[in-house]
mmCIF file of C-alpha atoms in Angstrom:
data_model
loop_
_atom_site.group_PDB
_atom_site.id
_atom_site.type_symbol
_atom_site.label_atom_id
_atom_site.label_comp_id
_atom_site.label_asym_id
_atom_site.label_seq_id
_atom_site.Cartn_x
_atom_site.Cartn_y
_atom_site.Cartn_z
ATOM 1 C CA UNK A 1154 0.472 25.302 19.135
ATOM 2 C CA UNK A 1155 1.104 22.293 16.869
ATOM 3 C CA UNK A 1156 0.755 19.080 18.866
ATOM 4 C CA UNK A 1157 3.124 16.985 16.733
ATOM 5 C CA UNK A 1158 6.884 17.000 16.160
ATOM 6 C CA UNK A 1159 6.672 15.161 12.844
ATOM 7 C CA UNK A 1160 4.010 15.737 10.198
ATOM 8 C CA UNK A 1161 4.024 13.325 7.244
ATOM 9 C CA UNK A 1162 2.137 14.082 4.040
ATOM 10 C CA UNK A 1163 1.022 11.716 1.318
ATOM 11 C CA UNK A 1164 1.640 13.270 -2.105
ATOM 12 C CA UNK A 1165 -1.021 12.393 -4.696
ATOM 13 C CA UNK A 1166 -4.439 13.553 -3.549
ATOM 14 C CA UNK A 1167 -3.096 15.262 -0.443
ATOM 15 C CA UNK A 1168 -0.516 17.781 -1.646
ATOM 16 C CA UNK A 1169 -1.066 17.645 -5.389
ATOM 17 C CA UNK A 1170 -3.844 17.177 -7.902
ATOM 18 C CA UNK A 1171 -2.098 14.587 -10.021
ATOM 19 C CA UNK A 1172 -4.786 12.310 -11.450
ATOM 20 C CA UNK A 1173 -4.388 13.467 -15.043
ATOM 21 C CA UNK A 1174 -0.693 12.661 -15.265
ATOM 22 C CA UNK A 1175 -1.055 9.313 -13.530
ATOM 23 C CA UNK A 1176 -3.942 8.242 -15.735
ATOM 24 C CA UNK A 1177 -2.213 9.276 -18.943
ATOM 25 C CA UNK A 1178 0.964 7.435 -17.930
ATOM 26 C CA UNK A 1179 -1.017 4.290 -17.135
ATOM 27 C CA UNK A 1180 -2.852 4.450 -20.450
ATOM 28 C CA UNK A 1181 0.416 4.851 -22.345
ATOM 29 C CA UNK A 1182 2.018 1.906 -20.546
ATOM 30 C CA UNK A 1183 -0.968 -0.391 -21.044
ATOM 31 C CA UNK A 1184 -1.280 0.540 -24.722
ATOM 32 C CA UNK A 1185 2.453 -0.005 -25.290
ATOM 33 C CA UNK A 1186 2.044 -3.526 -23.883
ATOM 34 C CA UNK A 1187 -0.706 -4.182 -26.416
ATOM 35 C CA UNK A 1188 -3.249 -4.768 -23.657
ATOM 36 C CA UNK A 1189 -6.861 -3.538 -23.601
ATOM 37 C CA UNK A 1190 -7.456 -0.439 -21.498
ATOM 38 C CA UNK A 1191 -9.547 -1.020 -18.379
ATOM 39 C CA UNK A 1192 -12.018 1.635 -17.251
ATOM 40 C CA UNK A 1193 -9.871 4.172 -15.397
ATOM 41 C CA UNK A 1194 -12.647 6.610 -14.511
ATOM 42 C CA UNK A 1195 -12.566 5.573 -10.846
ATOM 43 C CA UNK A 1196 -9.401 7.204 -9.477
ATOM 44 C CA UNK A 1197 -9.708 5.362 -6.165
ATOM 45 C CA UNK A 1198 -8.630 2.179 -7.972
ATOM 46 C CA UNK A 1199 -5.153 3.402 -8.851
ATOM 47 C CA UNK A 1200 -4.284 6.630 -7.045
ATOM 48 C CA UNK A 1201 -2.937 5.689 -3.646
ATOM 49 C CA UNK A 1202 -2.109 1.997 -4.127
ATOM 50 C CA UNK A 1203 1.455 1.049 -5.089
ATOM 51 C CA UNK A 1204 1.818 0.971 -8.880
ATOM 52 C CA UNK A 1205 2.621 -2.742 -9.003
ATOM 53 C CA UNK A 1206 -0.700 -3.433 -7.272
ATOM 54 C CA UNK A 1207 -2.530 -1.436 -9.940
ATOM 55 C CA UNK A 1208 -1.085 -3.597 -12.692
ATOM 56 C CA UNK A 1209 -1.890 -6.768 -10.740
ATOM 57 C CA UNK A 1210 -5.344 -5.946 -9.431
ATOM 58 C CA UNK A 1211 -6.821 -3.432 -11.881
ATOM 59 C CA UNK A 1212 -5.171 -4.552 -15.120
ATOM 60 C CA UNK A 1213 -4.927 -8.250 -14.141
ATOM 61 C CA UNK A 1214 -1.448 -8.575 -15.648
ATOM 62 C CA UNK A 1215 0.872 -11.496 -15.014
ATOM 63 C CA UNK A 1216 4.157 -10.740 -13.250
ATOM 64 C CA UNK A 1217 6.139 -10.350 -16.466
ATOM 65 C CA UNK A 1218 3.668 -7.791 -17.834
ATOM 66 C CA UNK A 1219 3.608 -6.025 -14.455
ATOM 67 C CA UNK A 1220 7.386 -5.644 -14.501
ATOM 68 C CA UNK A 1221 7.366 -4.343 -18.062
ATOM 69 C CA UNK A 1222 4.458 -2.054 -17.263
ATOM 70 C CA UNK A 1223 6.385 -0.489 -14.395
ATOM 71 C CA UNK A 1224 9.234 0.440 -16.732
ATOM 72 C CA UNK A 1225 6.932 1.824 -19.425
ATOM 73 C CA UNK A 1226 4.906 3.798 -16.907
ATOM 74 C CA UNK A 1227 7.983 5.325 -15.299
ATOM 75 C CA UNK A 1228 9.503 6.249 -18.645
ATOM 76 C CA UNK A 1229 6.392 8.134 -19.738
ATOM 77 C CA UNK A 1230 5.733 9.612 -16.304
ATOM 78 C CA UNK A 1231 9.310 10.869 -16.092
ATOM 79 C CA UNK A 1232 9.084 12.458 -19.543
ATOM 80 C CA UNK A 1233 5.585 13.953 -19.419
ATOM 81 C CA UNK A 1234 3.245 12.685 -16.708
ATOM 82 C CA UNK A 1235 4.930 14.322 -13.726
ATOM 83 C CA UNK A 1236 4.371 17.766 -15.204
ATOM 84 C CA UNK A 1237 0.587 17.317 -15.141
ATOM 85 C CA UNK A 1238 0.431 18.334 -11.497
ATOM 86 C CA UNK A 1239 -0.735 21.259 -9.409
ATOM 87 C CA UNK A 1240 -0.877 22.104 -5.727
ATOM 88 C CA UNK A 1241 -4.228 21.989 -3.993
ATOM 89 C CA UNK A 1242 -5.345 25.477 -3.081
ATOM 90 C CA UNK A 1243 -4.247 26.296 0.455
ATOM 91 C CA UNK A 1244 -1.595 23.587 0.853
ATOM 92 C CA UNK A 1245 1.304 25.997 0.469
ATOM 93 C CA UNK A 1246 -0.070 28.128 3.315
ATOM 94 C CA UNK A 1247 -0.271 25.054 5.560
ATOM 95 C CA UNK A 1248 3.311 24.105 4.780
ATOM 96 C CA UNK A 1249 4.545 27.640 5.380
ATOM 97 C CA UNK A 1250 2.872 27.730 8.797
ATOM 98 C CA UNK A 1251 4.440 24.420 9.801
ATOM 99 C CA UNK A 1252 7.839 25.643 8.627
ATOM 100 C CA UNK A 1253 7.477 28.836 10.658
ATOM 101 C CA UNK A 1254 6.594 26.742 13.721
ATOM 102 C CA UNK A 1255 9.762 24.624 13.243
ATOM 103 C CA UNK A 1256 7.754 21.429 12.783
ATOM 104 C CA UNK A 1257 9.578 18.641 10.943
ATOM 105 C CA UNK A 1258 7.738 17.706 7.755
ATOM 106 C CA UNK A 1259 8.182 14.983 5.166
ATOM 107 C CA UNK A 1260 6.538 13.724 2.025
ATOM 108 C CA UNK A 1261 5.650 10.062 2.639
ATOM 109 C CA UNK A 1262 4.588 8.573 -0.689
ATOM 110 C CA UNK A 1263 4.519 5.105 -2.233
ATOM 111 C CA UNK A 1264 5.671 6.807 -5.440
ATOM 112 C CA UNK A 1265 9.264 6.130 -6.535
ATOM 113 C CA UNK A 1266 11.336 8.438 -4.356
ATOM 114 C CA UNK A 1267 13.150 10.200 -7.208
ATOM 115 C CA UNK A 1268 9.809 11.057 -8.839
ATOM 116 C CA UNK A 1269 8.460 12.362 -5.539
ATOM 117 C CA UNK A 1270 11.500 14.621 -5.189
ATOM 118 C CA UNK A 1271 11.114 15.907 -8.737
ATOM 119 C CA UNK A 1272 7.392 16.572 -8.342
ATOM 120 C CA UNK A 1273 7.907 18.566 -5.159
ATOM 121 C CA UNK A 1274 10.439 20.620 -7.118
ATOM 122 C CA UNK A 1275 8.001 21.107 -10.003
ATOM 123 C CA UNK A 1276 5.342 22.225 -7.537
ATOM 124 C CA UNK A 1277 7.811 24.690 -6.023
ATOM 125 C CA UNK A 1278 7.444 23.661 -2.387
ATOM 126 C CA UNK A 1279 10.736 21.889 -1.729
ATOM 127 C CA UNK A 1280 11.772 24.567 0.795
ATOM 128 C CA UNK A 1281 8.934 23.518 3.101
ATOM 129 C CA UNK A 1282 9.941 19.867 3.457
ATOM 130 C CA UNK A 1283 12.766 18.506 5.564
ATOM 131 C CA UNK A 1284 12.666 15.153 3.777
ATOM 132 C CA UNK A 1285 11.013 13.522 0.778
ATOM 133 C CA UNK A 1286 10.465 9.792 1.157
ATOM 134 C CA UNK A 1287 9.213 7.246 -1.329
ATOM 135 C CA UNK A 1288 9.639 3.711 -2.585
ATOM 136 C CA UNK A 1289 12.726 2.156 -4.134
ATOM 137 C CA UNK A 1290 13.037 1.482 -7.839
ATOM 138 C CA UNK A 1291 12.593 -2.262 -7.214
ATOM 139 C CA UNK A 1292 9.231 -1.589 -5.557
ATOM 140 C CA UNK A 1293 10.380 -2.168 -2.007
ATOM 141 C CA UNK A 1294 9.415 0.276 0.751
ATOM 142 C CA UNK A 1295 6.134 0.928 -1.049
ATOM 143 C CA UNK A 1296 3.790 0.336 1.896
ATOM 144 C CA UNK A 1297 3.052 3.132 4.362
ATOM 145 C CA UNK A 1298 3.822 0.818 7.291
ATOM 146 C CA UNK A 1299 7.417 0.758 6.014
ATOM 147 C CA UNK A 1300 7.514 4.343 4.782
ATOM 148 C CA UNK A 1301 6.374 5.979 8.014
ATOM 149 C CA UNK A 1302 9.287 4.734 10.181
ATOM 150 C CA UNK A 1303 11.679 5.478 7.313
ATOM 151 C CA UNK A 1304 10.362 9.034 7.029
ATOM 152 C CA UNK A 1305 10.659 9.670 10.778
ATOM 153 C CA UNK A 1306 14.219 8.371 10.782
ATOM 154 C CA UNK A 1307 15.027 10.641 7.827
ATOM 155 C CA UNK A 1308 13.795 13.566 9.925
ATOM 156 C CA UNK A 1309 16.192 12.658 12.717
ATOM 157 C CA UNK A 1310 13.546 11.109 14.952
ATOM 158 C CA UNK A 1311 13.416 7.850 16.856
ATOM 159 C CA UNK A 1312 10.273 6.112 15.625
ATOM 160 C CA UNK A 1313 9.682 4.003 18.728
ATOM 161 C CA UNK A 1314 10.360 6.837 21.156
ATOM 162 C CA UNK A 1315 8.521 9.505 19.155
ATOM 163 C CA UNK A 1316 5.491 7.470 18.060
ATOM 164 C CA UNK A 1317 3.029 9.706 19.954
ATOM 165 C CA UNK A 1318 4.464 12.804 18.262
ATOM 166 C CA UNK A 1319 3.869 11.607 14.687
ATOM 167 C CA UNK A 1320 0.882 12.182 12.408
ATOM 168 C CA UNK A 1321 0.252 10.906 8.890
ATOM 169 C CA UNK A 1322 -1.998 12.854 6.507
ATOM 170 C CA UNK A 1323 -3.465 11.156 3.463
ATOM 171 C CA UNK A 1324 -6.477 10.592 1.265
ATOM 172 C CA UNK A 1325 -6.683 6.802 0.952
ATOM 173 C CA UNK A 1326 -7.172 3.747 3.107
ATOM 174 C CA UNK A 1327 -3.559 2.781 2.366
ATOM 175 C CA UNK A 1328 -2.496 5.857 4.340
ATOM 176 C CA UNK A 1329 -4.945 5.116 7.150
ATOM 177 C CA UNK A 1330 -3.951 1.451 7.279
ATOM 178 C CA UNK A 1331 -0.247 2.306 7.399
ATOM 179 C CA UNK A 1332 -0.754 4.792 10.212
ATOM 180 C CA UNK A 1333 -2.776 2.238 12.187
ATOM 181 C CA UNK A 1334 -0.139 -0.462 11.647
ATOM 182 C CA UNK A 1335 2.526 1.924 12.921
ATOM 183 C CA UNK A 1336 0.461 3.116 15.882
ATOM 184 C CA UNK A 1337 0.585 6.782 14.869
ATOM 185 C CA UNK A 1338 -2.177 9.355 14.494
ATOM 186 C CA UNK A 1339 -3.906 9.812 11.158
ATOM 187 C CA UNK A 1340 -5.783 12.698 9.572
ATOM 188 C CA UNK A 1341 -7.703 11.902 6.417
ATOM 189 C CA UNK A 1342 -8.343 14.496 3.738
ATOM 190 C CA UNK A 1343 -11.718 14.469 2.001
ATOM 191 C CA UNK A 1344 -10.629 16.581 -0.967
ATOM 192 C CA UNK A 1345 -8.374 13.895 -2.480
ATOM 193 C CA UNK A 1346 -9.018 10.787 -4.536
ATOM 194 C CA UNK A 1347 -9.638 8.160 -1.872
ATOM 195 C CA UNK A 1348 -12.766 6.539 -0.480
ATOM 196 C CA UNK A 1349 -13.748 8.091 2.849
ATOM 197 C CA UNK A 1350 -15.695 5.042 4.036
ATOM 198 C CA UNK A 1351 -12.709 2.801 3.381
ATOM 199 C CA UNK A 1352 -10.516 5.143 5.424
ATOM 200 C CA UNK A 1353 -13.023 4.895 8.265
ATOM 201 C CA UNK A 1354 -12.899 1.111 8.035
ATOM 202 C CA UNK A 1355 -9.163 1.383 8.716
ATOM 203 C CA UNK A 1356 -9.813 3.413 11.848
ATOM 204 C CA UNK A 1357 -9.763 6.979 10.491
ATOM 205 C CA UNK A 1358 -11.864 9.327 12.606
ATOM 206 C CA UNK A 1359 -10.543 12.819 11.890
ATOM 207 C CA UNK A 1360 -10.898 14.441 8.460
ATOM 208 C CA UNK A 1361 -9.999 17.715 6.785
ATOM 209 C CA UNK A 1362 -12.669 18.919 4.388
ATOM 210 C CA UNK A 1363 -10.174 21.217 2.668
ATOM 211 C CA UNK A 1364 -6.459 22.066 3.025
ATOM 212 C CA UNK A 1365 -7.370 25.124 5.104
ATOM 213 C CA UNK A 1366 -8.726 22.770 7.807
ATOM 214 C CA UNK A 1367 -5.449 20.911 8.305
ATOM 215 C CA UNK A 1368 -3.788 23.408 10.654
ATOM 216 C CA UNK A 1369 -6.788 23.434 12.970
ATOM 217 C CA UNK A 1370 -6.616 19.653 13.237
ATOM 218 C CA UNK A 1371 -2.894 19.758 14.002
ATOM 219 C CA UNK A 1372 -3.296 22.314 16.757
ATOM 220 C CA UNK A 1373 -3.734 21.605 20.460
#
């Protein structure tokens, strides 16, 4: 028996292997701005954080370059980057089981919402989600502390009333931090791109080694 009414999934590094498309889109945007490419070998630096933070903190761009970078990144990602994506092995089985159990599920991603919707369609798992939630084009609603209540509301829930029936799954400390800020349960996934120790620093205690472990952790 699943012990939650609402199960929220991060996208990159939790549902999909997406590093290649994100990295290529970043490289294209940075190059188009005429800026030197930083070392992007460490995926934890830019997969998980909001995109604007990547341009600020990893690329060290000023605000004007950050704004231009967002546009360039999204243009390339929309044209090519989003197609460099694949489901993690076993995730579809997890989603199918939750659907069969009538559990409400949502994608809860800091990615621009339209892109998140399109990627779920590309991956062919849209039938398993009741809602797909992401950030706005202007960058607002990018933090998980804002996305989690928004996602629960989109599922027809009352966030304050249902707080104990909500769980967030993700692979980065941004996911763990957002869940802690919202007072909801969190399950970290070790197979993604995030730093496990940083998730623990944000209070994460329960981890799935692989997608196949998720259902066991969701079960009473």
